[in-house]
Amino acid sequence: MRSAARRLRSLAPSRTECPIDAVDRQLVDLLRANGRASYAELARQVGLSAPAVHERVGKLETAGVITGYRAVVDPAALGLDVTALVGVIESDSVDDTGVEAALRAMPEVEDCWRVAGSEGYVLKVRVTDIPALEAAINALNRIEGVARTRTTVVLSTKWEGRHD
C-alpha cells in the first residue's frame, strides 16, 4: 500500500514548498471570494501592511498555491444554456496524452478531471442546446482511445464553486 501512495504522490503536480500559515490561508480565502481585491483591502482584513500582503501573495503565486485569477461569468449570458457531465470510458489501448490533448482542444469541454472508476475522465461540457450537446458527444466518441461516453444532463445549477 505504501508504494501505491508513493506512486500517487509522484504523479501529483509538483510545486515549490511553501509553508502556509493562518494569514496565508486567510489571504487565499479572501482572494477566492474576490480575486480583484486590492492589496490595501486585503491588508485591512488580515491586519498587515499592503506591502506585506503583496509579498505574501507573490510568494503564494511563485509557490504554485495561487495558480491564477479569472472572471466568473453566467453561462446563460453567453448562450450556453445546456450543461452536462460526461464520463469518458477509455479503450484498452489508450494513449492518455492523445486523449487529453483532444479533450483540451474541444471548446465545449469546460473542465476535465482524471478519475478512478469505470470512467477515466469526467468532463463538464457547456453548449448552446441539445443538438450541440449531441454533436459534442459524437465528437468525444470519435476521439482515438475513447470507447464510449456516459452523459448526465444538468437540469439546474444550485451553485458552482464554494466561494461564489
JSON list of C-alpha atoms in Angstrom, two decimals:
[
{"chain": "A", "resi": 1, "resn": "MET", "atom": "CA", "xyz": [0.00, 0.00, 0.00]},
{"chain": "A", "resi": 2, "resn": "ARG", "atom": "CA", "xyz": [2.85, 2.38, 0.77]},
{"chain": "A", "resi": 3, "resn": "SER", "atom": "CA", "xyz": [4.31, 2.04, -2.72]},
{"chain": "A", "resi": 4, "resn": "ALA", "atom": "CA", "xyz": [0.91, 2.89, -4.27]},
{"chain": "A", "resi": 5, "resn": "ALA", "atom": "CA", "xyz": [0.65, 6.03, -2.14]},
{"chain": "A", "resi": 6, "resn": "ARG", "atom": "CA", "xyz": [4.22, 6.98, -3.02]},
{"chain": "A", "resi": 7, "resn": "ARG", "atom": "CA", "xyz": [3.46, 6.44, -6.72]},
{"chain": "A", "resi": 8, "resn": "LEU", "atom": "CA", "xyz": [0.34, 8.63, -6.47]},
{"chain": "A", "resi": 9, "resn": "ARG", "atom": "CA", "xyz": [2.35, 11.40, -4.77]},
{"chain": "A", "resi": 10, "resn": "SER", "atom": "CA", "xyz": [4.97, 11.20, -7.51]},
{"chain": "A", "resi": 11, "resn": "LEU", "atom": "CA", "xyz": [2.24, 11.68, -10.13]},
{"chain": "A", "resi": 12, "resn": "ALA", "atom": "CA", "xyz": [0.83, 14.75, -8.37]},
{"chain": "A", "resi": 13, "resn": "PRO", "atom": "CA", "xyz": [1.84, 18.13, -9.83]},
{"chain": "A", "resi": 14, "resn": "SER", "atom": "CA", "xyz": [4.93, 19.40, -8.07]},
{"chain": "A", "resi": 15, "resn": "ARG", "atom": "CA", "xyz": [5.16, 22.86, -6.61]},
{"chain": "A", "resi": 16, "resn": "THR", "atom": "CA", "xyz": [7.71, 24.69, -4.57]},
{"chain": "A", "resi": 17, "resn": "GLU", "atom": "CA", "xyz": [7.40, 24.02, -0.83]},
{"chain": "A", "resi": 18, "resn": "CYS", "atom": "CA", "xyz": [5.65, 26.96, 0.81]},
{"chain": "A", "resi": 19, "resn": "PRO", "atom": "CA", "xyz": [4.50, 26.59, 4.40]},
{"chain": "A", "resi": 20, "resn": "ILE", "atom": "CA", "xyz": [1.01, 28.02, 4.68]},
{"chain": "A", "resi": 21, "resn": "ASP", "atom": "CA", "xyz": [0.22, 29.82, 7.92]},
{"chain": "A", "resi": 22, "resn": "ALA", "atom": "CA", "xyz": [-3.13, 31.17, 9.14]},
{"chain": "A", "resi": 23, "resn": "VAL", "atom": "CA", "xyz": [-2.60, 34.56, 7.45]},
{"chain": "A", "resi": 24, "resn": "ASP", "atom": "CA", "xyz": [-1.75, 32.93, 4.12]},
{"chain": "A", "resi": 25, "resn": "ARG", "atom": "CA", "xyz": [-4.86, 30.75, 4.41]},
{"chain": "A", "resi": 26, "resn": "GLN", "atom": "CA", "xyz": [-6.95, 33.86, 5.14]},
{"chain": "A", "resi": 27, "resn": "LEU", "atom": "CA", "xyz": [-5.45, 35.64, 2.10]},
{"chain": "A", "resi": 28, "resn": "VAL", "atom": "CA", "xyz": [-6.21, 32.64, -0.12]},
{"chain": "A", "resi": 29, "resn": "ASP", "atom": "CA", "xyz": [-9.80, 32.53, 1.16]},
{"chain": "A", "resi": 30, "resn": "LEU", "atom": "CA", "xyz": [-10.25, 36.27, 0.59]},
{"chain": "A", "resi": 31, "resn": "LEU", "atom": "CA", "xyz": [-8.82, 36.04, -2.95]},
{"chain": "A", "resi": 32, "resn": "ARG", "atom": "CA", "xyz": [-11.01, 33.05, -3.76]},
{"chain": "A", "resi": 33, "resn": "ALA", "atom": "CA", "xyz": [-14.02, 35.12, -2.74]},
{"chain": "A", "resi": 34, "resn": "ASN", "atom": "CA", "xyz": [-12.81, 38.25, -4.61]},
{"chain": "A", "resi": 35, "resn": "GLY", "atom": "CA", "xyz": [-9.79, 37.91, -6.87]},
{"chain": "A", "resi": 36, "resn": "ARG", "atom": "CA", "xyz": [-9.99, 41.64, -7.66]},
{"chain": "A", "resi": 37, "resn": "ALA", "atom": "CA", "xyz": [-9.48, 42.76, -4.05]},
{"chain": "A", "resi": 38, "resn": "SER", "atom": "CA", "xyz": [-6.70, 45.33, -3.74]},
{"chain": "A", "resi": 39, "resn": "TYR", "atom": "CA", "xyz": [-3.65, 44.71, -1.58]},
{"chain": "A", "resi": 40, "resn": "ALA", "atom": "CA", "xyz": [-4.85, 47.58, 0.63]},
{"chain": "A", "resi": 41, "resn": "GLU", "atom": "CA", "xyz": [-8.25, 45.92, 1.14]},
{"chain": "A", "resi": 42, "resn": "LEU", "atom": "CA", "xyz": [-6.65, 42.54, 1.83]},
{"chain": "A", "resi": 43, "resn": "ALA", "atom": "CA", "xyz": [-4.22, 44.21, 4.26]},
{"chain": "A", "resi": 44, "resn": "ARG", "atom": "CA", "xyz": [-7.11, 45.78, 6.20]},
{"chain": "A", "resi": 45, "resn": "GLN", "atom": "CA", "xyz": [-8.82, 42.40, 6.50]},
{"chain": "A", "resi": 46, "resn": "VAL", "atom": "CA", "xyz": [-5.76, 40.45, 7.69]},
{"chain": "A", "resi": 47, "resn": "GLY", "atom": "CA", "xyz": [-4.15, 43.18, 9.78]},
{"chain": "A", "resi": 48, "resn": "LEU", "atom": "CA", "xyz": [-0.93, 43.62, 7.78]},
{"chain": "A", "resi": 49, "resn": "SER", "atom": "CA", "xyz": [0.50, 46.38, 5.62]},
{"chain": "A", "resi": 50, "resn": "ALA", "atom": "CA", "xyz": [-0.24, 46.40, 1.88]},
{"chain": "A", "resi": 51, "resn": "PRO", "atom": "CA", "xyz": [3.46, 45.75, 1.01]},
{"chain": "A", "resi": 52, "resn": "ALA", "atom": "CA", "xyz": [3.49, 42.74, 3.37]},
{"chain": "A", "resi": 53, "resn": "VAL", "atom": "CA", "xyz": [0.34, 41.37, 1.72]},
{"chain": "A", "resi": 54, "resn": "HIS", "atom": "CA", "xyz": [1.83, 41.99, -1.73]},
{"chain": "A", "resi": 55, "resn": "GLU", "atom": "CA", "xyz": [4.92, 39.99, -0.74]},
{"chain": "A", "resi": 56, "resn": "ARG", "atom": "CA", "xyz": [2.88, 37.13, 0.73]},
{"chain": "A", "resi": 57, "resn": "VAL", "atom": "CA", "xyz": [0.61, 36.90, -2.32]},
{"chain": "A", "resi": 58, "resn": "GLY", "atom": "CA", "xyz": [3.67, 36.93, -4.59]},
{"chain": "A", "resi": 59, "resn": "LYS", "atom": "CA", "xyz": [5.19, 34.03, -2.62]},
{"chain": "A", "resi": 60, "resn": "LEU", "atom": "CA", "xyz": [1.91, 32.10, -2.82]},
{"chain": "A", "resi": 61, "resn": "GLU", "atom": "CA", "xyz": [1.85, 32.63, -6.60]},
{"chain": "A", "resi": 62, "resn": "THR", "atom": "CA", "xyz": [5.52, 31.63, -7.01]},
{"chain": "A", "resi": 63, "resn": "ALA", "atom": "CA", "xyz": [4.97, 28.50, -4.93]},
{"chain": "A", "resi": 64, "resn": "GLY", "atom": "CA", "xyz": [2.02, 27.48, -7.11]},
{"chain": "A", "resi": 65, "resn": "VAL", "atom": "CA", "xyz": [-0.55, 27.78, -4.31]},
{"chain": "A", "resi": 66, "resn": "ILE", "atom": "CA", "xyz": [-2.32, 30.56, -6.23]},
{"chain": "A", "resi": 67, "resn": "THR", "atom": "CA", "xyz": [-2.37, 29.46, -9.86]},
{"chain": "A", "resi": 68, "resn": "GLY", "atom": "CA", "xyz": [-4.32, 32.28, -11.47]},
{"chain": "A", "resi": 69, "resn": "TYR", "atom": "CA", "xyz": [-7.26, 34.64, -11.45]},
{"chain": "A", "resi": 70, "resn": "ARG", "atom": "CA", "xyz": [-10.35, 34.53, -13.62]},
{"chain": "A", "resi": 71, "resn": "ALA", "atom": "CA", "xyz": [-13.70, 36.11, -14.28]},
{"chain": "A", "resi": 72, "resn": "VAL", "atom": "CA", "xyz": [-16.71, 34.03, -13.30]},
{"chain": "A", "resi": 73, "resn": "VAL", "atom": "CA", "xyz": [-19.44, 34.52, -15.88]},
{"chain": "A", "resi": 74, "resn": "ASP", "atom": "CA", "xyz": [-23.06, 33.48, -16.25]},
{"chain": "A", "resi": 75, "resn": "PRO", "atom": "CA", "xyz": [-23.06, 30.75, -18.93]},
{"chain": "A", "resi": 76, "resn": "ALA", "atom": "CA", "xyz": [-26.62, 31.62, -19.97]},
{"chain": "A", "resi": 77, "resn": "ALA", "atom": "CA", "xyz": [-25.49, 35.19, -20.73]},
{"chain": "A", "resi": 78, "resn": "LEU", "atom": "CA", "xyz": [-23.12, 33.64, -23.26]},
{"chain": "A", "resi": 79, "resn": "GLY", "atom": "CA", "xyz": [-25.86, 31.45, -24.74]},
{"chain": "A", "resi": 80, "resn": "LEU", "atom": "CA", "xyz": [-24.52, 28.30, -23.05]},
{"chain": "A", "resi": 81, "resn": "ASP", "atom": "CA", "xyz": [-27.87, 27.02, -21.78]},
{"chain": "A", "resi": 82, "resn": "VAL", "atom": "CA", "xyz": [-27.04, 23.30, -21.53]},
{"chain": "A", "resi": 83, "resn": "THR", "atom": "CA", "xyz": [-24.56, 21.78, -19.10]},
{"chain": "A", "resi": 84, "resn": "ALA", "atom": "CA", "xyz": [-23.72, 18.09, -18.98]},
{"chain": "A", "resi": 85, "resn": "LEU", "atom": "CA", "xyz": [-21.32, 15.89, -17.07]},
{"chain": "A", "resi": 86, "resn": "VAL", "atom": "CA", "xyz": [-19.76, 13.36, -19.41]},
{"chain": "A", "resi": 87, "resn": "GLY", "atom": "CA", "xyz": [-17.90, 10.27, -18.26]},
{"chain": "A", "resi": 88, "resn": "VAL", "atom": "CA", "xyz": [-15.32, 9.08, -20.76]},
{"chain": "A", "resi": 89, "resn": "ILE", "atom": "CA", "xyz": [-14.64, 5.34, -20.83]},
{"chain": "A", "resi": 90, "resn": "GLU", "atom": "CA", "xyz": [-11.30, 4.63, -22.46]},
{"chain": "A", "resi": 91, "resn": "SER", "atom": "CA", "xyz": [-10.49, 1.77, -24.79]},
{"chain": "A", "resi": 92, "resn": "ASP", "atom": "CA", "xyz": [-7.92, -0.81, -23.68]},
{"chain": "A", "resi": 93, "resn": "SER", "atom": "CA", "xyz": [-5.24, 0.59, -25.95]},
{"chain": "A", "resi": 94, "resn": "VAL", "atom": "CA", "xyz": [-5.34, 4.17, -24.75]},
{"chain": "A", "resi": 95, "resn": "ASP", "atom": "CA", "xyz": [-2.84, 6.97, -25.11]},
{"chain": "A", "resi": 96, "resn": "ASP", "atom": "CA", "xyz": [-3.61, 9.33, -22.22]},
{"chain": "A", "resi": 97, "resn": "THR", "atom": "CA", "xyz": [-1.75, 12.23, -23.76]},
{"chain": "A", "resi": 98, "resn": "GLY", "atom": "CA", "xyz": [-3.60, 11.89, -27.07]},
{"chain": "A", "resi": 99, "resn": "VAL", "atom": "CA", "xyz": [-6.98, 11.68, -25.35]},
{"chain": "A", "resi": 100, "resn": "GLU", "atom": "CA", "xyz": [-6.17, 14.62, -23.08]},
{"chain": "A", "resi": 101, "resn": "ALA", "atom": "CA", "xyz": [-4.93, 16.74, -25.97]},
{"chain": "A", "resi": 102, "resn": "ALA", "atom": "CA", "xyz": [-8.11, 16.01, -27.94]},
{"chain": "A", "resi": 103, "resn": "LEU", "atom": "CA", "xyz": [-10.28, 16.87, -24.92]},
{"chain": "A", "resi": 104, "resn": "ARG", "atom": "CA", "xyz": [-8.36, 20.11, -24.34]},
{"chain": "A", "resi": 105, "resn": "ALA", "atom": "CA", "xyz": [-8.92, 21.09, -27.99]},
{"chain": "A", "resi": 106, "resn": "MET", "atom": "CA", "xyz": [-12.72, 20.92, -27.63]},
{"chain": "A", "resi": 107, "resn": "PRO", "atom": "CA", "xyz": [-14.07, 24.34, -26.61]},
{"chain": "A", "resi": 108, "resn": "GLU", "atom": "CA", "xyz": [-17.24, 22.71, -25.26]},
{"chain": "A", "resi": 109, "resn": "VAL", "atom": "CA", "xyz": [-15.22, 20.96, -22.54]},
{"chain": "A", "resi": 110, "resn": "GLU", "atom": "CA", "xyz": [-15.02, 23.44, -19.68]},
{"chain": "A", "resi": 111, "resn": "ASP", "atom": "CA", "xyz": [-13.49, 21.17, -17.01]},
{"chain": "A", "resi": 112, "resn": "CYS", "atom": "CA", "xyz": [-11.75, 17.80, -17.13]},
{"chain": "A", "resi": 113, "resn": "TRP", "atom": "CA", "xyz": [-10.97, 15.51, -14.22]},
{"chain": "A", "resi": 114, "resn": "ARG", "atom": "CA", "xyz": [-8.95, 12.27, -14.35]},
{"chain": "A", "resi": 115, "resn": "VAL", "atom": "CA", "xyz": [-10.86, 9.89, -12.10]},
{"chain": "A", "resi": 116, "resn": "ALA", "atom": "CA", "xyz": [-10.76, 6.39, -10.65]},
{"chain": "A", "resi": 117, "resn": "GLY", "atom": "CA", "xyz": [-13.57, 4.01, -11.51]},
{"chain": "A", "resi": 118, "resn": "SER", "atom": "CA", "xyz": [-15.15, 2.79, -14.72]},
{"chain": "A", "resi": 119, "resn": "GLU", "atom": "CA", "xyz": [-14.61, 6.15, -16.38]},
{"chain": "A", "resi": 120, "resn": "GLY", "atom": "CA", "xyz": [-11.12, 7.50, -16.98]},
{"chain": "A", "resi": 121, "resn": "TYR", "atom": "CA", "xyz": [-12.27, 11.13, -17.17]},
{"chain": "A", "resi": 122, "resn": "VAL", "atom": "CA", "xyz": [-15.27, 13.18, -16.13]},
{"chain": "A", "resi": 123, "resn": "LEU", "atom": "CA", "xyz": [-15.93, 16.34, -18.14]},
{"chain": "A", "resi": 124, "resn": "LYS", "atom": "CA", "xyz": [-18.11, 19.37, -17.64]},
{"chain": "A", "resi": 125, "resn": "VAL", "atom": "CA", "xyz": [-19.46, 20.29, -21.06]},
{"chain": "A", "resi": 126, "resn": "ARG", "atom": "CA", "xyz": [-21.35, 23.52, -21.80]},
{"chain": "A", "resi": 127, "resn": "VAL", "atom": "CA", "xyz": [-23.18, 24.08, -25.07]},
{"chain": "A", "resi": 128, "resn": "THR", "atom": "CA", "xyz": [-25.96, 26.19, -26.54]},
{"chain": "A", "resi": 129, "resn": "ASP", "atom": "CA", "xyz": [-28.62, 23.50, -26.92]},
{"chain": "A", "resi": 130, "resn": "ILE", "atom": "CA", "xyz": [-29.33, 19.75, -27.08]},
{"chain": "A", "resi": 131, "resn": "PRO", "atom": "CA", "xyz": [-28.29, 19.38, -30.75]},
{"chain": "A", "resi": 132, "resn": "ALA", "atom": "CA", "xyz": [-24.94, 20.98, -29.83]},
{"chain": "A", "resi": 133, "resn": "LEU", "atom": "CA", "xyz": [-24.62, 18.53, -26.92]},
{"chain": "A", "resi": 134, "resn": "GLU", "atom": "CA", "xyz": [-25.30, 15.64, -29.29]},
{"chain": "A", "resi": 135, "resn": "ALA", "atom": "CA", "xyz": [-22.60, 16.94, -31.64]},
{"chain": "A", "resi": 136, "resn": "ALA", "atom": "CA", "xyz": [-20.12, 17.28, -28.75]},
{"chain": "A", "resi": 137, "resn": "ILE", "atom": "CA", "xyz": [-20.84, 13.72, -27.55]},
{"chain": "A", "resi": 138, "resn": "ASN", "atom": "CA", "xyz": [-20.39, 12.42, -31.10]},
{"chain": "A", "resi": 139, "resn": "ALA", "atom": "CA", "xyz": [-17.06, 14.27, -31.33]},
{"chain": "A", "resi": 140, "resn": "LEU", "atom": "CA", "xyz": [-15.96, 12.81, -27.99]},
{"chain": "A", "resi": 141, "resn": "ASN", "atom": "CA", "xyz": [-16.81, 9.30, -29.14]},
{"chain": "A", "resi": 142, "resn": "ARG", "atom": "CA", "xyz": [-14.68, 9.79, -32.28]},
{"chain": "A", "resi": 143, "resn": "ILE", "atom": "CA", "xyz": [-11.52, 10.53, -30.27]},
{"chain": "A", "resi": 144, "resn": "GLU", "atom": "CA", "xyz": [-8.99, 7.74, -30.65]},
{"chain": "A", "resi": 145, "resn": "GLY", "atom": "CA", "xyz": [-8.77, 5.95, -27.32]},
{"chain": "A", "resi": 146, "resn": "VAL", "atom": "CA", "xyz": [-12.38, 6.66, -26.29]},
{"chain": "A", "resi": 147, "resn": "ALA", "atom": "CA", "xyz": [-14.50, 3.51, -26.17]},
{"chain": "A", "resi": 148, "resn": "ARG", "atom": "CA", "xyz": [-17.74, 5.26, -25.17]},
{"chain": "A", "resi": 149, "resn": "THR", "atom": "CA", "xyz": [-19.21, 8.03, -23.06]},
{"chain": "A", "resi": 150, "resn": "ARG", "atom": "CA", "xyz": [-21.85, 8.27, -20.36]},
{"chain": "A", "resi": 151, "resn": "THR", "atom": "CA", "xyz": [-23.73, 11.58, -20.16]},
{"chain": "A", "resi": 152, "resn": "THR", "atom": "CA", "xyz": [-25.76, 13.22, -17.40]},
{"chain": "A", "resi": 153, "resn": "VAL", "atom": "CA", "xyz": [-27.62, 16.39, -18.38]},
{"chain": "A", "resi": 154, "resn": "VAL", "atom": "CA", "xyz": [-27.76, 19.04, -15.64]},
{"chain": "A", "resi": 155, "resn": "LEU", "atom": "CA", "xyz": [-31.33, 20.21, -15.02]},
{"chain": "A", "resi": 156, "resn": "SER", "atom": "CA", "xyz": [-30.43, 23.16, -12.82]},
{"chain": "A", "resi": 157, "resn": "THR", "atom": "CA", "xyz": [-27.36, 24.51, -11.04]},
{"chain": "A", "resi": 158, "resn": "LYS", "atom": "CA", "xyz": [-27.79, 25.25, -7.35]},
{"chain": "A", "resi": 159, "resn": "TRP", "atom": "CA", "xyz": [-24.21, 26.61, -7.08]},
{"chain": "A", "resi": 160, "resn": "GLU", "atom": "CA", "xyz": [-20.80, 26.23, -8.65]},
{"chain": "A", "resi": 161, "resn": "GLY", "atom": "CA", "xyz": [-17.67, 26.86, -6.67]},
{"chain": "A", "resi": 162, "resn": "ARG", "atom": "CA", "xyz": [-17.86, 27.16, -2.92]},
{"chain": "A", "resi": 163, "resn": "HIS", "atom": "CA", "xyz": [-16.79, 30.81, -2.89]},
{"chain": "A", "resi": 164, "resn": "ASP", "atom": "CA", "xyz": [-19.18, 32.38, -5.39]}
]
